[in-house]
């Protein structure tokens, strides 16, 4: 009987999310957006919970900075995904201003913290791999890697709430003026309107805060991630070439007895020193390690770019006075809601890799 009730409750929940009264059946693009967004966010939240479970259940993961950063990223993504799943109920007319403020706060906190934490993750990679920082040394920077990104998200979300910036946007409540076509104080001061004062009921100068609180940090984070990934990839490739030259020496008497130290990657994605016989096998190992590091890091960076790509392109089109194609809205909604799914696929990929099934990244 309880099982039947649970099944019935699950069916009612799914019907509530995908019922005709919830979805806008008159606009095909908005209909596609609503369905794709709910599917992506559900998978994303599930992926974030899987990563969190993996980190929390192992003691060695709970003390590693890289794993803690991934745990924080998963938490922020779960917050954002949950807010997007119920967006049709939180936005007016079904929701009210209080529910709109709540969704806007959660999205601003979750998304802005997430992108700053991604920068922390990439910087942590390069400090350990390129510069050989020990766990003890890098753990001293733990407050900067965690508190600063989370603090940025909490601060910008709180300021936005106080300034009444959270209003209905395209498919969620975020930093928007209300009404959407109102004239801001900035426009009046710069002679863009004949009005003497702003006619915005809420969210005056919201577009300025969009840039200050989100788009500028987002694009800066994207550039930083690519720079870090490039430098780290080059560093590992240089190590590969150096090891290949060293292992290729022709002194057989030395080669047969000598043991050399090469860089190997442990389960936390760190490079550590491991001794192997210098019979050419070291060059092969280094090649494998280089490819593994490069692929894993590039995938984290690309996952981040893909998730925010459509929204960034749409914003650029608007900046240059163009019209955003309607198909961008369902695509942007789907990819924005899938961050946790991408992270989970990248996080668990090495477990099933033919190179080394025992390593976790």
Tab-separated table of C-alpha atoms in Angstrom:
chain	number	residue	atom	x	y	z
A	1	UNK	CA	0.000	0.000	0.000
A	2	UNK	CA	2.816	2.417	0.888
A	3	UNK	CA	4.607	1.505	-2.330
A	4	UNK	CA	1.465	2.239	-4.318
A	5	UNK	CA	1.139	5.596	-2.585
A	6	UNK	CA	4.779	6.393	-3.340
A	7	UNK	CA	4.327	5.485	-7.007
A	8	UNK	CA	1.198	7.606	-7.153
A	9	UNK	CA	3.021	10.542	-5.543
A	10	UNK	CA	5.862	10.279	-8.060
A	11	UNK	CA	3.351	10.210	-10.925
A	12	UNK	CA	1.565	13.248	-9.527
A	13	UNK	CA	4.893	15.069	-9.190
A	14	UNK	CA	5.837	14.361	-12.817
A	15	UNK	CA	2.369	15.369	-13.988
A	16	UNK	CA	2.705	18.604	-12.032
A	17	UNK	CA	5.990	19.413	-13.776
A	18	UNK	CA	4.911	18.469	-17.289
A	19	UNK	CA	1.162	19.096	-17.231
A	20	UNK	CA	-0.378	21.302	-19.968
A	21	UNK	CA	-1.258	23.908	-17.345
A	22	UNK	CA	2.407	24.161	-16.385
A	23	UNK	CA	3.853	24.183	-19.887
A	24	UNK	CA	3.143	26.959	-22.379
A	25	UNK	CA	1.635	24.946	-25.231
A	26	UNK	CA	1.078	27.975	-27.475
A	27	UNK	CA	4.788	28.762	-27.986
A	28	UNK	CA	6.774	25.790	-29.353
A	29	UNK	CA	10.126	27.284	-28.351
A	30	UNK	CA	8.978	27.977	-24.809
A	31	UNK	CA	7.457	24.505	-24.641
A	32	UNK	CA	10.765	22.967	-25.753
A	33	UNK	CA	12.600	25.174	-23.277
A	34	UNK	CA	10.423	24.129	-20.374
A	35	UNK	CA	10.680	20.397	-21.100
A	36	UNK	CA	14.406	20.364	-21.910
A	37	UNK	CA	15.236	22.508	-18.899
A	38	UNK	CA	13.422	20.207	-16.476
A	39	UNK	CA	15.076	17.100	-17.935
A	40	UNK	CA	18.548	18.654	-17.891
A	41	UNK	CA	18.183	20.026	-14.357
A	42	UNK	CA	16.929	16.692	-13.034
A	43	UNK	CA	19.927	14.876	-14.536
A	44	UNK	CA	22.231	17.644	-13.341
A	45	UNK	CA	20.988	17.466	-9.757
A	46	UNK	CA	21.393	13.675	-9.849
A	47	UNK	CA	24.956	13.990	-11.152
A	48	UNK	CA	25.830	16.514	-8.437
A	49	UNK	CA	24.493	14.182	-5.748
A	50	UNK	CA	26.587	11.331	-7.174
A	51	UNK	CA	29.760	13.417	-6.970
A	52	UNK	CA	28.894	14.558	-3.436
A	53	UNK	CA	28.299	10.960	-2.379
A	54	UNK	CA	31.643	9.852	-3.796
A	55	UNK	CA	33.503	12.656	-2.035
A	56	UNK	CA	31.786	12.271	1.342
A	57	UNK	CA	31.956	8.495	1.647
A	58	UNK	CA	35.753	8.298	1.422
A	59	UNK	CA	37.913	9.794	4.148
A	60	UNK	CA	40.819	10.526	1.799
A	61	UNK	CA	38.477	12.525	-0.453
A	62	UNK	CA	37.094	14.552	2.435
A	63	UNK	CA	40.533	15.989	3.235
A	64	UNK	CA	41.742	16.639	-0.325
A	65	UNK	CA	41.288	20.211	-1.492
A	66	UNK	CA	40.491	19.214	-5.055
A	67	UNK	CA	37.707	16.914	-3.907
A	68	UNK	CA	36.349	19.540	-1.507
A	69	UNK	CA	36.200	22.067	-4.355
A	70	UNK	CA	34.292	19.557	-6.477
A	71	UNK	CA	31.944	18.987	-3.544
A	72	UNK	CA	31.310	22.740	-3.319
A	73	UNK	CA	30.734	22.936	-7.087
A	74	UNK	CA	28.236	20.087	-6.849
A	75	UNK	CA	26.413	21.789	-3.972
A	76	UNK	CA	26.091	25.052	-5.906
A	77	UNK	CA	24.939	23.234	-9.021
A	78	UNK	CA	22.330	21.309	-7.034
A	79	UNK	CA	20.989	24.618	-5.695
A	80	UNK	CA	20.744	26.136	-9.191
A	81	UNK	CA	19.271	23.005	-10.781
A	82	UNK	CA	16.607	22.724	-8.088
A	83	UNK	CA	15.622	26.370	-8.579
A	84	UNK	CA	15.326	25.880	-12.352
A	85	UNK	CA	13.273	22.683	-12.097
A	86	UNK	CA	10.451	24.621	-10.410
A	87	UNK	CA	10.867	27.838	-12.407
A	88	UNK	CA	7.303	27.689	-13.800
A	89	UNK	CA	5.917	27.703	-10.259
A	90	UNK	CA	8.228	30.374	-8.861
A	91	UNK	CA	7.810	33.004	-11.576
A	92	UNK	CA	4.675	35.137	-11.823
A	93	UNK	CA	1.845	34.638	-12.592
A	94	UNK	CA	1.888	31.255	-10.838
A	95	UNK	CA	4.402	32.474	-8.303
A	96	UNK	CA	4.611	35.802	-6.503
A	97	UNK	CA	7.321	38.351	-5.833
A	98	UNK	CA	8.546	36.454	-2.768
A	99	UNK	CA	8.997	33.205	-4.721
A	100	UNK	CA	10.618	35.168	-7.543
A	101	UNK	CA	13.080	36.729	-5.080
A	102	UNK	CA	13.839	33.286	-3.648
A	103	UNK	CA	14.594	31.809	-7.064
A	104	UNK	CA	16.697	34.790	-8.094
A	105	UNK	CA	18.713	34.586	-4.886
A	106	UNK	CA	19.367	30.847	-5.313
A	107	UNK	CA	20.342	31.209	-8.970
A	108	UNK	CA	22.653	34.154	-8.400
A	109	UNK	CA	24.327	32.446	-5.449
A	110	UNK	CA	24.609	29.048	-7.117
A	111	UNK	CA	25.765	30.150	-10.573
A	112	UNK	CA	28.180	32.904	-9.550
A	113	UNK	CA	29.755	30.731	-6.840
A	114	UNK	CA	29.992	27.847	-9.304
A	115	UNK	CA	32.019	29.747	-11.878
A	116	UNK	CA	34.393	31.122	-9.225
A	117	UNK	CA	34.867	27.618	-7.803
A	118	UNK	CA	35.728	26.376	-11.296
A	119	UNK	CA	38.560	28.920	-11.341
A	120	UNK	CA	39.704	27.598	-7.956
A	121	UNK	CA	39.724	24.062	-9.337
A	122	UNK	CA	41.866	24.988	-12.328
A	123	UNK	CA	44.306	27.047	-10.241
A	124	UNK	CA	44.607	24.124	-7.818
A	125	UNK	CA	45.476	21.857	-10.750
A	126	UNK	CA	48.276	24.061	-11.997
A	127	UNK	CA	49.777	24.681	-8.554
A	128	UNK	CA	50.010	20.943	-7.891
A	129	UNK	CA	50.954	19.716	-11.350
A	130	UNK	CA	53.151	22.487	-12.741
A	131	UNK	CA	54.677	23.839	-9.549
A	132	UNK	CA	54.604	20.664	-7.429
A	133	UNK	CA	52.849	22.058	-4.365
A	134	UNK	CA	52.363	19.563	-1.557
A	135	UNK	CA	49.017	18.881	0.105
A	136	UNK	CA	50.187	20.623	3.244
A	137	UNK	CA	51.228	23.750	1.368
A	138	UNK	CA	48.138	24.019	-0.791
A	139	UNK	CA	45.775	23.348	2.119
A	140	UNK	CA	46.941	26.622	3.650
A	141	UNK	CA	45.102	28.357	0.805
A	142	UNK	CA	41.884	26.449	1.404
A	143	UNK	CA	39.975	29.537	2.674
A	144	UNK	CA	40.841	31.425	-0.509
A	145	UNK	CA	39.830	28.536	-2.752
A	146	UNK	CA	36.472	28.043	-1.009
A	147	UNK	CA	35.387	31.053	1.048
A	148	UNK	CA	36.108	33.674	-1.620
A	149	UNK	CA	33.986	32.013	-4.367
A	150	UNK	CA	31.129	31.189	-1.990
A	151	UNK	CA	31.397	34.631	-0.424
A	152	UNK	CA	31.209	36.267	-3.853
A	153	UNK	CA	28.019	34.369	-4.633
A	154	UNK	CA	26.418	35.127	-1.276
A	155	UNK	CA	27.391	38.816	-1.387
A	156	UNK	CA	26.129	39.477	-4.923
A	157	UNK	CA	22.906	37.578	-4.234
A	158	UNK	CA	22.278	39.539	-1.033
A	159	UNK	CA	22.993	42.926	-2.628
A	160	UNK	CA	20.691	42.039	-5.529
A	161	UNK	CA	17.935	41.092	-3.126
A	162	UNK	CA	18.278	44.336	-1.150
A	163	UNK	CA	18.245	46.434	-4.337
A	164	UNK	CA	15.148	44.592	-5.618
A	165	UNK	CA	16.910	43.393	-8.752
A	166	UNK	CA	15.259	39.958	-8.930
A	167	UNK	CA	12.392	40.131	-11.409
A	168	UNK	CA	10.949	37.921	-14.172
A	169	UNK	CA	13.470	37.459	-16.978
A	170	UNK	CA	13.109	35.161	-19.971
A	171	UNK	CA	12.580	31.836	-18.251
A	172	UNK	CA	13.469	32.529	-14.624
A	173	UNK	CA	13.706	35.295	-12.052
A	174	UNK	CA	17.045	37.040	-12.197
A	175	UNK	CA	18.680	40.468	-12.509
A	176	UNK	CA	16.121	42.346	-14.620
A	177	UNK	CA	14.306	45.686	-14.544
A	178	UNK	CA	10.565	45.748	-14.038
A	179	UNK	CA	8.828	46.539	-16.287
A	180	UNK	CA	11.329	45.072	-18.726
A	181	UNK	CA	11.153	48.084	-21.062
A	182	UNK	CA	11.443	50.752	-18.347
A	183	UNK	CA	14.048	53.529	-18.530
A	184	UNK	CA	16.893	53.264	-16.040
A	185	UNK	CA	18.602	56.059	-14.134
A	186	UNK	CA	21.792	55.350	-16.077
A	187	UNK	CA	20.022	55.963	-19.395
A	188	UNK	CA	18.567	59.233	-18.132
A	189	UNK	CA	21.907	60.530	-16.825
A	190	UNK	CA	23.602	59.751	-20.135
A	191	UNK	CA	20.983	61.469	-22.263
A	192	UNK	CA	19.438	58.321	-23.683
A	193	UNK	CA	15.927	59.385	-22.677
A	194	UNK	CA	13.853	62.548	-22.261
A	195	UNK	CA	12.519	61.382	-18.900
A	196	UNK	CA	13.638	63.212	-15.785
A	197	UNK	CA	13.502	60.176	-13.505
A	198	UNK	CA	13.430	56.417	-13.886
A	199	UNK	CA	10.063	54.753	-14.392
A	200	UNK	CA	11.344	51.367	-13.226
A	201	UNK	CA	9.200	49.981	-10.419
A	202	UNK	CA	11.945	47.512	-9.480
A	203	UNK	CA	15.414	46.677	-10.717
A	204	UNK	CA	16.678	50.125	-11.663
A	205	UNK	CA	20.031	49.799	-13.499
A	206	UNK	CA	19.701	46.007	-13.416
A	207	UNK	CA	21.681	45.636	-16.654
A	208	UNK	CA	24.711	47.258	-15.015
A	209	UNK	CA	24.529	44.731	-12.202
A	210	UNK	CA	24.199	41.910	-14.731
A	211	UNK	CA	27.646	42.810	-15.985
A	212	UNK	CA	29.188	43.583	-12.605
A	213	UNK	CA	27.777	40.546	-10.793
A	214	UNK	CA	27.739	37.968	-13.539
A	215	UNK	CA	28.827	38.409	-17.162
A	216	UNK	CA	32.152	40.128	-16.472
A	217	UNK	CA	33.157	37.531	-13.813
A	218	UNK	CA	31.886	34.730	-16.092
A	219	UNK	CA	33.992	35.786	-19.058
A	220	UNK	CA	36.991	36.451	-16.831
A	221	UNK	CA	36.600	32.962	-15.331
A	222	UNK	CA	36.431	31.443	-18.809
A	223	UNK	CA	39.643	33.184	-19.891
A	224	UNK	CA	41.434	32.168	-16.676
A	225	UNK	CA	40.396	28.536	-17.135
A	226	UNK	CA	41.742	28.433	-20.671
A	227	UNK	CA	45.009	30.109	-19.696
A	228	UNK	CA	45.528	27.672	-16.827
A	229	UNK	CA	44.675	24.682	-18.999
A	230	UNK	CA	47.103	25.804	-21.696
A	231	UNK	CA	49.966	26.356	-19.257
A	232	UNK	CA	49.373	23.048	-17.516
A	233	UNK	CA	49.152	21.122	-20.765
A	234	UNK	CA	52.396	22.652	-21.995
A	235	UNK	CA	54.063	21.830	-18.684
A	236	UNK	CA	53.111	18.160	-18.878
A	237	UNK	CA	54.138	17.937	-22.533
A	238	UNK	CA	57.539	19.374	-21.697
A	239	UNK	CA	57.928	16.792	-18.948
A	240	UNK	CA	57.028	14.091	-21.457
A	241	UNK	CA	59.669	15.221	-23.944
A	242	UNK	CA	62.306	15.498	-21.252
A	243	UNK	CA	61.567	12.006	-19.961
A	244	UNK	CA	61.596	10.576	-23.488
A	245	UNK	CA	65.033	12.059	-24.170
A	246	UNK	CA	66.358	10.796	-20.870
A	247	UNK	CA	65.047	7.258	-21.332
A	248	UNK	CA	66.389	7.114	-24.866
A	249	UNK	CA	70.079	7.312	-23.923
A	250	UNK	CA	72.138	4.486	-25.315
A	251	UNK	CA	74.374	3.733	-22.349
A	252	UNK	CA	73.286	0.133	-21.745
A	253	UNK	CA	75.395	-0.379	-18.618
A	254	UNK	CA	73.777	2.596	-16.954
A	255	UNK	CA	70.320	1.858	-18.323
A	256	UNK	CA	70.239	-1.715	-17.100
A	257	UNK	CA	70.797	-0.757	-13.469
A	258	UNK	CA	69.589	2.774	-13.139
A	259	UNK	CA	66.208	3.681	-11.708
A	260	UNK	CA	64.806	7.082	-12.499
A	261	UNK	CA	62.079	9.238	-10.982
A	262	UNK	CA	59.208	10.235	-13.245
A	263	UNK	CA	55.965	12.002	-12.653
A	264	UNK	CA	52.876	9.929	-12.006
A	265	UNK	CA	49.358	10.894	-11.153
A	266	UNK	CA	47.672	9.696	-8.001
A	267	UNK	CA	43.953	9.326	-7.357
A	268	UNK	CA	43.462	13.007	-6.606
A	269	UNK	CA	44.894	14.164	-9.920
A	270	UNK	CA	48.245	15.113	-8.443
A	271	UNK	CA	51.637	14.497	-9.942
A	272	UNK	CA	53.899	12.518	-7.637
A	273	UNK	CA	57.347	11.003	-8.063
A	274	UNK	CA	57.452	7.317	-8.856
A	275	UNK	CA	60.550	5.224	-9.574
A	276	UNK	CA	60.536	2.943	-12.617
A	277	UNK	CA	63.203	1.093	-14.540
A	278	UNK	CA	64.593	3.369	-17.247
A	279	UNK	CA	64.290	0.907	-20.124
A	280	UNK	CA	62.034	2.998	-22.331
A	281	UNK	CA	58.978	2.152	-20.261
A	282	UNK	CA	59.201	5.542	-18.538
A	283	UNK	CA	58.583	7.352	-21.808
A	284	UNK	CA	55.484	5.275	-22.453
A	285	UNK	CA	54.189	5.914	-18.946
A	286	UNK	CA	54.815	9.641	-19.322
A	287	UNK	CA	52.932	9.648	-22.613
A	288	UNK	CA	49.943	7.977	-20.990
A	289	UNK	CA	50.019	10.379	-18.056
A	290	UNK	CA	50.258	13.403	-20.340
A	291	UNK	CA	47.235	12.341	-22.341
A	292	UNK	CA	45.225	11.610	-19.191
A	293	UNK	CA	45.977	14.952	-17.589
A	294	UNK	CA	45.370	16.876	-20.788
A	295	UNK	CA	42.072	15.154	-21.534
A	296	UNK	CA	40.674	15.467	-18.027
A	297	UNK	CA	41.566	19.149	-17.662
A	298	UNK	CA	40.362	20.093	-21.135
A	299	UNK	CA	37.078	18.322	-20.492
A	300	UNK	CA	36.468	20.294	-17.296
A	301	UNK	CA	37.195	23.543	-19.150
A	302	UNK	CA	35.127	22.605	-22.189
A	303	UNK	CA	32.250	21.470	-20.014
A	304	UNK	CA	32.222	24.881	-18.380
A	305	UNK	CA	32.334	26.691	-21.745
A	306	UNK	CA	29.642	24.520	-23.346
A	307	UNK	CA	27.271	25.073	-20.427
A	308	UNK	CA	27.499	28.863	-20.678
A	309	UNK	CA	28.182	29.065	-24.419
A	310	UNK	CA	24.679	29.711	-25.752
A	311	UNK	CA	23.852	32.323	-23.129
A	312	UNK	CA	27.164	34.083	-23.805
A	313	UNK	CA	26.576	34.092	-27.570
A	314	UNK	CA	23.041	35.385	-27.068
A	315	UNK	CA	24.373	38.211	-24.907
A	316	UNK	CA	26.970	39.121	-27.542
A	317	UNK	CA	24.281	39.216	-30.237
A	318	UNK	CA	22.247	41.592	-28.081
A	319	UNK	CA	25.283	43.815	-27.451
A	320	UNK	CA	25.822	44.287	-31.187
A	321	UNK	CA	22.166	45.110	-31.763
A	322	UNK	CA	21.126	41.806	-33.264
A	323	UNK	CA	18.121	39.601	-32.611
A	324	UNK	CA	18.681	36.347	-30.762
A	325	UNK	CA	17.279	33.365	-32.738
A	326	UNK	CA	14.373	31.760	-30.845
A	327	UNK	CA	16.079	28.360	-30.947
A	328	UNK	CA	18.762	29.742	-28.617
A	329	UNK	CA	16.372	29.850	-25.682
A	330	UNK	CA	15.647	26.099	-25.399
A	331	UNK	CA	19.283	25.290	-26.152
A	332	UNK	CA	20.564	27.737	-23.546
A	333	UNK	CA	18.067	26.461	-20.979
A	334	UNK	CA	19.110	22.857	-21.598
A	335	UNK	CA	22.859	23.420	-21.388
A	336	UNK	CA	22.638	25.834	-18.447
A	337	UNK	CA	20.735	23.216	-16.507
A	338	UNK	CA	23.164	20.400	-17.346
A	339	UNK	CA	26.309	21.564	-15.482
A	340	UNK	CA	26.120	18.815	-12.869
A	341	UNK	CA	25.596	16.166	-15.542
A	342	UNK	CA	28.755	17.221	-17.399
A	343	UNK	CA	30.730	17.361	-14.169
A	344	UNK	CA	29.595	13.871	-13.203
A	345	UNK	CA	30.514	12.413	-16.604
A	346	UNK	CA	33.965	13.979	-16.371
A	347	UNK	CA	34.469	13.031	-12.719
A	348	UNK	CA	33.605	9.354	-13.169
A	349	UNK	CA	35.101	8.915	-16.653
A	350	UNK	CA	38.546	7.701	-15.504
A	351	UNK	CA	36.943	4.919	-13.460
A	352	UNK	CA	35.940	3.252	-16.701
A	353	UNK	CA	39.027	4.289	-18.635
A	354	UNK	CA	41.090	1.488	-20.146
A	355	UNK	CA	44.243	3.296	-19.045
A	356	UNK	CA	43.714	2.915	-15.314
A	357	UNK	CA	40.369	1.911	-13.820
A	358	UNK	CA	41.492	2.421	-10.252
A	359	UNK	CA	42.160	6.168	-10.466
A	360	UNK	CA	39.653	8.862	-9.584
A	361	UNK	CA	39.980	12.496	-10.609
